[in-house]
Amino acid sequence: MFTVNEDLTRKIAHLARLHLTEDEVKTFTSQLREIINYIELLEEVNVSGVKPLTHPFELETPMREDKISHYPKTNEGKSKILDSAPEILYDSFKVPSIISGE
Amino acid sequence: MVDLYNNIKQIHEAYNKKLISPIELTKDYFQKIKASKHNAYLTLCEERAMQQAKKADQILVQTGQVPHDRFPLLGIPIGIKDVLTIEGVRTTCASRMLEHYIPPYTATSVLRLEAAGAIVLGKLNMDEFAMGSSNENSAFGPVLHPTHHDRVPGGSSGGSATAVKANLCIAALGTDTGGSVRLPASYCGIVGMKPTYGTISRFGLVAFASSLDQVGPLANTVEDVAKLLDVMAGHDPSDSTSLRTQKINYTDLIQTKYDLKNLKIGVPNEYFMGGLQPGVDSSVHSALKWCETQGAKLISVNLPHTKYAVAVYYIIAVSEASSNLARYDSVRFGVRYPDKAEQDLVEFYKKARSLFGAEVKRRIILGTFSLSSGYYDAYYKRACQVRRLIQQDFDKAFKEVDVILSPVSPTTAFKIGEKTSDPLQMYLMDIFTIPVNLAGLPALSVPCGKDNEGLPIGLHMIGPAFGDGKLLAIANAFEKGFRINHG
């Protein structure tokens, strides 16, 4: 198996794109250890042959007609969507640059 | 004036007799909300609400009496948990991440309530992103219990429950992923319902755990809960998991007197195995005994996988949450930091996501862990398998019984700060409510007593899937007939 230690917490936090302070790493590691110990209770359940249930009613995904429609329908609608973004440029979401200039 | 009314019928009678107008009542509510110390509201929609009140006034002038067919909620002041969007009104989820978020659309549930004539007073405080059982996880401070100010109101819909009980609105919407409507309803002494999964549209509900989340009404009476459900239930093409079941008139259904005679009540052995606070145990037992005197049959049932429910939930809910909350990237929402030019993309995201509070971070980490390579089969997949076993337990029990009764929570409202340092203890408060979400069933909390400190105790009624109407009828009969022993 594995041990829940501070390195694991840091690794998982990195995967989740969360910055943790050293204090948080410490607290979360001990809480995570306790919670994971608790959820290991599930190991005693015999699940062989049981199909996983991911949704209470296992509905079929409803399909819509394959037709292009525009959302938002108006410029006003567009600006309402952009309004909550921290930075916009040319009517678009501004994202940080991911390719270096060199 | 506000305190003369605590249900929809009373307000409508007052409107019909011209004792008060929607405008006057709405003004009174805002006055009362502003004077209250409960921290129940995060945003007030005063201007918007006064416009709605004015419209209600005009309708009343035209019709003379409340036109129940067209506007069953005409002029009824309600509050909305701040996890449901309203176009143009700040929706924060009690998080710094969405502190300034103005959604461009309105949740279907809210849209339908407003179309029925309801007046939305404001957005209600909650645990951040609906994660919590005490309302202590709000980025904007905890909500106080309506009557015992050193206690929590329960969570995550704590603002909703406190607002209804303290009469800062007549009814409210909450959301219930693992008990977030029923637990605060129980702790505050009101009625709260989680309908069958998919009954109320999730469109406009900010997602926490999509296979578990369900909108639910909170009010002082079962009848009012039924009235709200009536207005909101029904298929919505904007939610792919919205049910296409036939529309039921819940209000009419509970008007016909429901006879508890020969009702088969399931009492799950696993829910009474000790660990209950003595007051909770005795109140629930006297409720069960009363049902028996009405001719109901108590039948002991087994739900053998109950003890795994919290573990299953804290894998599935957090896994779904870690995925749902990946969208908070400071590109479409949130705040950006000025030194961004110095950062690479990963650092950019990490910094932006520091706006999450501790409980949200904890759950994202746990969820990311469960879904990460090497752990997926042992945690997420296994949890989904045990989820099916939990659902099968209920299926089996409902072959024998009509309804299952239990406490909502092992305890009454605990003290603020009492459990914040021990997340696992906090999670265990939801042991009786969580299995219902995992199985997708309808359930509600109805007051059945008080402990020796006067703190309310809720009776948990669980029905089979799609049995929402019958569940409301049983709850209504209980509420009308059972006399709460105050102590």
CSV table of N, CA and C in Angstrom, one decimal, chain A residues 28-99:
chain,number,residue,atom,x,y,z
A,28,PHE,N,-3.5,19.2,6.7
A,28,PHE,CA,-4.2,18.3,5.8
A,28,PHE,C,-3.6,16.9,5.8
A,29,THR,N,-2.3,16.8,6.0
A,29,THR,CA,-1.7,15.4,6.0
A,29,THR,C,-2.3,14.6,7.1
A,30,SER,N,-2.4,15.2,8.3
A,30,SER,CA,-2.9,14.4,9.4
A,30,SER,C,-4.4,14.2,9.3
A,31,GLN,N,-5.2,15.1,8.7
A,31,GLN,CA,-6.6,14.9,8.5
A,31,GLN,C,-6.9,13.9,7.4
A,32,LEU,N,-6.1,14.0,6.4
A,32,LEU,CA,-6.2,13.1,5.2
A,32,LEU,C,-5.9,11.7,5.7
A,33,ARG,N,-4.9,11.5,6.5
A,33,ARG,CA,-4.6,10.2,7.1
A,33,ARG,C,-5.8,9.7,7.8
A,34,GLU,N,-6.4,10.5,8.7
A,34,GLU,CA,-7.5,10.0,9.5
A,34,GLU,C,-8.7,9.7,8.6
A,35,ILE,N,-9.0,10.5,7.6
A,35,ILE,CA,-10.1,10.2,6.7
A,35,ILE,C,-9.9,9.0,5.8
A,36,ILE,N,-8.6,8.9,5.3
A,36,ILE,CA,-8.3,7.7,4.5
A,36,ILE,C,-8.4,6.4,5.3
A,37,ASN,N,-7.9,6.5,6.5
A,37,ASN,CA,-8.0,5.3,7.4
A,37,ASN,C,-9.5,4.9,7.6
A,38,TYR,N,-10.3,6.0,7.7
A,38,TYR,CA,-11.7,5.7,7.9
A,38,TYR,C,-12.3,5.1,6.7
A,39,ILE,N,-12.0,5.7,5.5
A,39,ILE,CA,-12.7,5.1,4.3
A,39,ILE,C,-12.2,3.8,3.9
A,40,GLU,N,-11.1,3.4,4.5
A,40,GLU,CA,-10.6,2.0,4.2
A,40,GLU,C,-11.5,0.9,4.8
A,41,LEU,N,-12.4,1.4,5.6
A,41,LEU,CA,-13.5,0.5,6.0
A,41,LEU,C,-14.1,-0.3,4.9
A,42,LEU,N,-14.1,0.3,3.7
A,42,LEU,CA,-14.8,-0.3,2.5
A,42,LEU,C,-14.1,-1.5,2.1
A,43,GLU,N,-12.9,-1.7,2.5
A,43,GLU,CA,-12.1,-2.9,2.1
A,43,GLU,C,-12.8,-4.2,2.5
A,44,GLU,N,-13.6,-4.1,3.7
A,44,GLU,CA,-14.2,-5.3,4.2
A,44,GLU,C,-15.5,-5.7,3.4
A,45,VAL,N,-15.9,-4.9,2.5
A,45,VAL,CA,-17.2,-5.2,1.8
A,45,VAL,C,-16.8,-6.1,0.6
A,46,ASN,N,-17.6,-7.1,0.4
A,46,ASN,CA,-17.5,-8.0,-0.8
A,46,ASN,C,-18.1,-7.3,-2.0
A,47,VAL,N,-17.3,-6.8,-2.9
A,47,VAL,CA,-17.9,-6.1,-4.0
A,47,VAL,C,-17.7,-6.9,-5.3
A,48,SER,N,-17.3,-8.2,-5.2
A,48,SER,CA,-17.0,-8.9,-6.5
A,48,SER,C,-18.3,-9.1,-7.3
A,49,GLY,N,-18.3,-8.7,-8.5
A,49,GLY,CA,-19.4,-8.9,-9.4
A,49,GLY,C,-20.4,-7.7,-9.3
A,50,VAL,N,-20.2,-6.8,-8.4
A,50,VAL,CA,-21.1,-5.6,-8.3
A,50,VAL,C,-20.7,-4.5,-9.3
A,51,LYS,N,-21.7,-4.1,-10.1
A,51,LYS,CA,-21.4,-3.1,-11.1
A,51,LYS,C,-21.4,-1.7,-10.4
A,52,PRO,N,-20.4,-0.9,-10.7
A,52,PRO,CA,-20.4,0.4,-10.0
A,52,PRO,C,-21.6,1.2,-10.4
A,53,LEU,N,-22.2,2.0,-9.4
A,53,LEU,CA,-23.3,2.8,-9.6
A,53,LEU,C,-22.8,4.3,-9.6
A,54,THR,N,-22.9,5.0,-10.7
A,54,THR,CA,-22.4,6.3,-10.7
A,54,THR,C,-23.5,7.4,-10.8
A,55,HIS,N,-24.7,6.9,-10.9
A,55,HIS,CA,-25.8,7.8,-11.0
A,55,HIS,C,-27.1,7.1,-10.5
A,56,PRO,N,-27.9,7.7,-9.6
A,56,PRO,CA,-29.0,7.0,-9.0
A,56,PRO,C,-29.9,6.3,-10.0
A,57,PHE,N,-30.2,6.8,-11.1
A,57,PHE,CA,-31.2,6.2,-12.0
A,57,PHE,C,-30.6,5.7,-13.3
A,58,GLU,N,-29.4,5.8,-13.5
A,58,GLU,CA,-28.7,5.3,-14.8
A,58,GLU,C,-29.5,5.6,-16.0
A,59,LEU,N,-29.8,6.9,-16.2
A,59,LEU,CA,-30.6,7.4,-17.3
A,59,LEU,C,-29.8,7.3,-18.6
A,60,GLU,N,-30.5,7.2,-19.7
A,60,GLU,CA,-29.8,7.3,-20.9
A,60,GLU,C,-29.5,8.8,-21.2
A,61,THR,N,-28.4,9.1,-21.7
A,61,THR,CA,-28.1,10.5,-22.0
A,61,THR,C,-29.0,11.0,-23.1
A,62,PRO,N,-29.8,12.1,-22.8
A,62,PRO,CA,-30.7,12.6,-23.8
A,62,PRO,C,-29.9,13.2,-24.9
A,63,MET,N,-30.3,13.0,-26.2
A,63,MET,CA,-29.6,13.6,-27.3
A,63,MET,C,-30.5,14.7,-27.9
A,64,ARG,N,-29.8,15.7,-28.4
A,64,ARG,CA,-30.5,16.7,-29.1
A,64,ARG,C,-30.2,16.6,-30.6
A,65,GLU,N,-30.9,17.3,-31.4
A,65,GLU,CA,-30.7,17.4,-32.8
A,65,GLU,C,-29.3,18.0,-33.0
A,66,ASP,N,-28.6,17.5,-34.0
A,66,ASP,CA,-27.2,18.0,-34.3
A,66,ASP,C,-27.4,19.2,-35.2
A,67,LYS,N,-27.7,20.3,-34.5
A,67,LYS,CA,-27.9,21.6,-35.2
A,67,LYS,C,-27.1,22.7,-34.6
A,68,ILE,N,-26.5,23.5,-35.4
A,68,ILE,CA,-25.7,24.6,-34.8
A,68,ILE,C,-26.6,25.7,-34.2
A,69,SER,N,-26.4,26.1,-33.0
A,69,SER,CA,-27.1,27.2,-32.5
A,69,SER,C,-26.1,28.1,-31.7
A,70,HIS,N,-26.4,29.4,-31.7
A,70,HIS,CA,-25.4,30.3,-31.1
A,70,HIS,C,-25.8,30.7,-29.7
A,71,TYR,N,-24.8,30.6,-28.8
A,71,TYR,CA,-25.0,31.1,-27.5
A,71,TYR,C,-23.8,31.9,-27.1
A,72,PRO,N,-24.0,33.0,-26.5
A,72,PRO,CA,-25.2,33.7,-26.3
A,72,PRO,C,-25.8,34.3,-27.6
A,73,LYS,N,-27.1,34.6,-27.6
A,73,LYS,CA,-27.7,35.0,-28.9
A,73,LYS,C,-27.4,36.4,-29.3
A,74,THR,N,-27.1,37.2,-28.3
A,74,THR,CA,-26.9,38.7,-28.5
A,74,THR,C,-25.5,39.1,-28.0
A,75,ASN,N,-25.1,40.3,-28.4
A,75,ASN,CA,-23.9,40.9,-27.9
A,75,ASN,C,-24.1,41.2,-26.4
A,76,GLU,N,-25.3,41.6,-26.0
A,76,GLU,CA,-25.5,41.9,-24.6
A,76,GLU,C,-25.3,40.6,-23.8
A,77,GLY,N,-25.8,39.5,-24.3
A,77,GLY,CA,-25.6,38.2,-23.6
A,77,GLY,C,-24.1,37.9,-23.5
A,78,LYS,N,-23.4,38.2,-24.6
A,78,LYS,CA,-22.0,37.9,-24.6
A,78,LYS,C,-21.3,38.7,-23.5
A,79,SER,N,-21.6,40.0,-23.4
A,79,SER,CA,-20.9,40.8,-22.4
A,79,SER,C,-21.3,40.4,-21.0
A,80,LYS,N,-22.5,39.9,-20.8
A,80,LYS,CA,-22.9,39.4,-19.5
A,80,LYS,C,-22.0,38.2,-19.1
A,81,ILE,N,-21.7,37.4,-20.0
A,81,ILE,CA,-20.8,36.2,-19.7
A,81,ILE,C,-19.4,36.7,-19.4
A,82,LEU,N,-18.9,37.6,-20.2
A,82,LEU,CA,-17.6,38.1,-20.1
A,82,LEU,C,-17.4,39.0,-18.8
A,83,ASP,N,-18.5,39.6,-18.4
A,83,ASP,CA,-18.4,40.6,-17.3
A,83,ASP,C,-17.8,40.0,-16.0
A,84,SER,N,-18.0,38.7,-15.7
A,84,SER,CA,-17.5,38.2,-14.5
A,84,SER,C,-16.0,37.7,-14.6
A,85,ALA,N,-15.5,37.7,-15.8
A,85,ALA,CA,-14.1,37.3,-16.0
A,85,ALA,C,-13.2,38.4,-15.4
A,86,PRO,N,-12.1,38.0,-14.8
A,86,PRO,CA,-11.2,39.0,-14.2
A,86,PRO,C,-10.5,39.8,-15.3
A,87,GLU,N,-10.2,39.3,-16.5
A,87,GLU,CA,-9.6,40.1,-17.5
A,87,GLU,C,-10.1,39.6,-18.9
A,88,ILE,N,-10.5,40.6,-19.7
A,88,ILE,CA,-11.0,40.2,-21.0
A,88,ILE,C,-10.2,41.1,-22.1
A,89,LEU,N,-10.1,40.6,-23.3
A,89,LEU,CA,-9.4,41.3,-24.3
A,89,LEU,C,-10.1,41.0,-25.7
A,90,TYR,N,-10.4,42.0,-26.5
A,90,TYR,CA,-11.1,41.8,-27.8
A,90,TYR,C,-12.3,40.8,-27.6
A,91,ASP,N,-13.2,41.1,-26.6
A,91,ASP,CA,-14.4,40.3,-26.5
A,91,ASP,C,-14.1,38.8,-26.2
A,92,SER,N,-13.0,38.6,-25.6
A,92,SER,CA,-12.7,37.2,-25.3
A,92,SER,C,-12.1,37.1,-23.9
A,93,PHE,N,-12.1,35.9,-23.3
A,93,PHE,CA,-11.4,35.7,-22.1
A,93,PHE,C,-9.9,35.8,-22.3
A,94,LYS,N,-9.2,36.5,-21.5
A,94,LYS,CA,-7.7,36.6,-21.6
A,94,LYS,C,-7.1,35.5,-20.7
A,95,VAL,N,-6.2,34.7,-21.4
A,95,VAL,CA,-5.6,33.7,-20.6
A,95,VAL,C,-4.1,34.0,-20.5
A,96,PRO,N,-3.4,33.4,-19.6
A,96,PRO,CA,-2.0,33.7,-19.5
A,96,PRO,C,-1.2,33.1,-20.7
A,97,SER,N,-0.1,33.6,-21.0
A,97,SER,CA,0.6,33.1,-22.2
A,97,SER,C,1.2,31.7,-21.8
A,98,ILE,N,1.1,30.8,-22.7
A,98,ILE,CA,1.6,29.4,-22.4
A,98,ILE,C,2.8,29.1,-23.3
A,99,ILE,N,3.1,29.9,-24.2
A,99,ILE,CA,4.3,29.7,-25.1
A,99,ILE,C,5.2,30.8,-24.9
